[in-house]
Amino acid sequence: MQWSEEKWQPGMQVRLIHNPLRIGMLTDAEPRVRKDRRLFQVRFPDIVERVYEDQLEPLPEERMNPLDLLAEEKLGTPKDLRRTLTHVRLTGRLADIIYSMEATNTDFYAYQFKPVLKLLQTPTNGLLIADEVGLGKTIEAGLIWTELRSRFNLKRLVVLCPAALREKWRDELVNKIGLSPVICDAKETLRILKDGQAHARGFAIISSTQGLRPPRGWDDSEDKTSNAAELARFLQAMESEERLVDLLVVDEAHHMRNPEAQTNHLGQLMRGVSEYLVLLTATPIHNYNRDLFSLLHLLDPDTFGRQEDFIEILGANAPLVRARDQVLRGIATTDELTSTLLEAKASHLLHDNRQLETLLSGITEETLDSFSERSRIAYRLETINLLGHAITRTRKRDVKEWRVVRDPQPEFITMTEMEREFYEVVTDIVIDYSLDRDINEAFLLVTPQRQMASCMPAALKSWRDRRIEIPEDQLSWTDQDDQRRQQLGPLTTELVDRSDEFVDFDELAASDSKYARLREMLQEFFNLHPRAKVIVFSTFRGTLAYLADRLDNDGISSIVLQGGGRRTKDDIIREFRSPEGPSVMLSSEVGGEGVDLQFSWVVINYDLPWNPMRVEQRIGRVDRLGQESEKVLVWNLFYADTVDARIYERLYDKLDLCRNALGDFEAILGEEVKKLTHDLLTGHLSPEQQEERINQTAQALETLKREEERLESEAAHLVAYGDYILQQVQAARDMNRWINGADLFAYVIDFLNIHYPGYTLSRVLRNPMALSAAG
């Protein structure tokens, strides 16, 4: 029987019957016969070998899917199974695969995947991430985008953030998530959103909330002068059309909390054209007030349509929170837990909840005796929670990787005789001025006092320029740079005229005890740690300029970080981070938000901000995930026997505000300290009376702090995933329930072997692997 007369023809594609994924091509070599069985020569991608005829079959025109092959007992090798499983996983639809895991240039922390899993489970496609400062909300948003991109092939991302954070977002998305975002103003954002080709290609836009928010009267179609207004009208017109944005991320989302503000209107307009929405904020989330309701209404207007509904939801949740607490603490009997859950079920919002019914039917003494079962029950209670789909929150103390210890070191500096005289005279001038005119404006009274407490020579220079500098911690994020200094004629004039009578600037600078102590501290520190980096914060720009000049004269290299300069924030930090860069960075409050400085472990507060959260934000720049030092050193400088020193000793130190993260306590604390500071500076109080007033505030705040800690623990139960979900995330990683580089490499190699036999694989310079034909 001739070779040419057979059904087998040279060049025909064939496969092994027992391994249908092993495909080759018949050569023109004559078949051999061995014990009445013919052997054909087959060229496989990796080898040429002889195969018995009864082990071969022609390759069908339409390939069978893996399940059909399995049904016909056409089995492959473990390698084929791995390739098939990888293909199925790459489809992006498997529930137990975390596609964003190991897909970014970030370290693995289980808690950062909680928002990813939460968003995938929520029916509203929206989530409020309220993690504490320093835990990486930016990374969590990036992981969410990576997950959505992998699962659903989403392509269009928009990030809204304060203008000062745009470069940080760009760098994070480029270096850690692997995107190529562009920073856009309103005009460019509008152009991209209108561009059909851009939608097909995909885009990643970063825009400032200030730059995109519509002006008042934006819906006047006759106004063609404002790009932001034109953008707003376009967004409104497209609300009922196909979604323009796949994922909208809003950083510092608390700026949208006021429903009457234009930033809130921008949020509403962008939400209307976005498939998914993620809000990021570190502000307290368990103060169930209008602010939180406003954010949740933006996130999910159907569930949180009215504030009355929100209050009702909180009431229905209360038994669930209590039940979860009972379960995790192991203090509930079967009867007690059942009673609590029946109380929850009595609410009309949960009456027909099947999950709750299932949970009630499955509670036994045996389940409550098992820690793993209690953890699972707690997790199920979280999924029933009516706020659980909308909010996730992680605290630093809940993160096992957090090991940094804060070491606050106060320095109380004795004034020189000239400094003491200057301080007392200016204080009397401010108080007398307010009493004579019956002025109760805290800003007017406190600003000169705070300037002196920061730096007396710098304060004197400012006044002789007939200006009172507005402290940066009193400026809102929307204030423009030219508003940072204002003319305050009468008081400025009186301060200048009176201080000029007895104070000489050069003599005051020469007797500057506070700067002398700073210089001594820095010199001693750099002798021990010559390559370390130190950050010095001040509320006043005048103080920063003064310190920069004096440090330069004393041979200590420094760089100034403040808003409104020609250089970008990122450029300044990049120079400071460099080993050859300056040793000291002098920073205004601009450096207290949106920057990562964990390469340093020393913060010096040259003055005490009003709001303790400002101190927390300053320390939070170095007390961040990724800080390699076991402790961060916080030096706080004060003139002794002043209001600032008394506030620190009797309030900050007593409540340990610099050692522990403030978290949710800052909202109450900030208001109380403002009231206290106003009281101290609006009357002639003796040092003893000042201490008594400060102690009153400290005692009141201690009670509030204990209550806040109780509410905080309940809030954690309310909106945070427990140990159960973290264990699932860790297990997903340990069991390789993610797609790694080895899987992808094997998948690609197998594909090439099957479909492109004869190829070669080689590395080209530093690029990823490149293919070249080999004939």
mmCIF file of C-alpha atoms in Angstrom, residues 145 149 154-159 173 179-182 184 188-189 191-206 243-247 270 273:
data_model
loop_
_atom_site.group_PDB
_atom_site.id
_atom_site.type_symbol
_atom_site.label_atom_id
_atom_site.label_comp_id
_atom_site.label_asym_id
_atom_site.label_seq_id
_atom_site.Cartn_x
_atom_site.Cartn_y
_atom_site.Cartn_z
ATOM 1 C CA TRP A 145 -8.453 49.252 39.002
ATOM 2 C CA ARG A 149 -9.176 45.771 34.248
ATOM 3 C CA LEU A 154 -12.161 48.039 31.605
ATOM 4 C CA LYS A 155 -10.075 50.801 30.042
ATOM 5 C CA ARG A 156 -11.217 54.232 31.253
ATOM 6 C CA LEU A 157 -10.024 55.601 34.580
ATOM 7 C CA VAL A 158 -10.484 59.094 36.052
ATOM 8 C CA VAL A 159 -8.883 60.251 39.318
ATOM 9 C CA LEU A 173 0.038 54.851 38.971
ATOM 10 C CA LEU A 179 -0.294 52.850 33.882
ATOM 11 C CA SER A 180 0.498 55.875 31.724
ATOM 12 C CA PRO A 181 -1.840 58.524 33.146
ATOM 13 C CA VAL A 182 -2.038 62.136 31.997
ATOM 14 C CA CYS A 184 -5.557 67.143 32.575
ATOM 15 C CA GLU A 188 -8.335 68.490 28.124
ATOM 16 C CA THR A 189 -10.612 66.271 30.223
ATOM 17 C CA ARG A 191 -11.693 66.692 24.892
ATOM 18 C CA ILE A 192 -10.760 63.139 25.957
ATOM 19 C CA LEU A 193 -14.244 62.313 27.214
ATOM 20 C CA LYS A 194 -15.663 63.383 23.845
ATOM 21 C CA ASP A 195 -13.062 61.465 21.816
ATOM 22 C CA GLY A 196 -14.402 58.122 20.591
ATOM 23 C CA GLN A 197 -10.934 56.855 19.698
ATOM 24 C CA ALA A 198 -9.716 57.648 23.209
ATOM 25 C CA HIS A 199 -12.576 55.559 24.576
ATOM 26 C CA ALA A 200 -11.594 52.647 22.349
ATOM 27 C CA ARG A 201 -7.919 52.871 23.322
ATOM 28 C CA GLY A 202 -8.611 53.573 26.970
ATOM 29 C CA PHE A 203 -7.313 56.394 29.130
ATOM 30 C CA ALA A 204 -6.182 57.247 32.648
ATOM 31 C CA ILE A 205 -6.920 60.872 33.547
ATOM 32 C CA ILE A 206 -5.791 62.685 36.695
ATOM 33 C CA ARG A 243 -21.076 55.329 30.639
ATOM 34 C CA LEU A 244 -18.068 57.512 29.775
ATOM 35 C CA VAL A 245 -15.852 56.363 32.672
ATOM 36 C CA ASP A 246 -15.276 52.818 33.924
ATOM 37 C CA LEU A 247 -13.843 53.780 37.326
ATOM 38 C CA MET A 270 -19.102 62.551 37.414
ATOM 39 C CA VAL A 273 -21.295 58.996 33.853
#
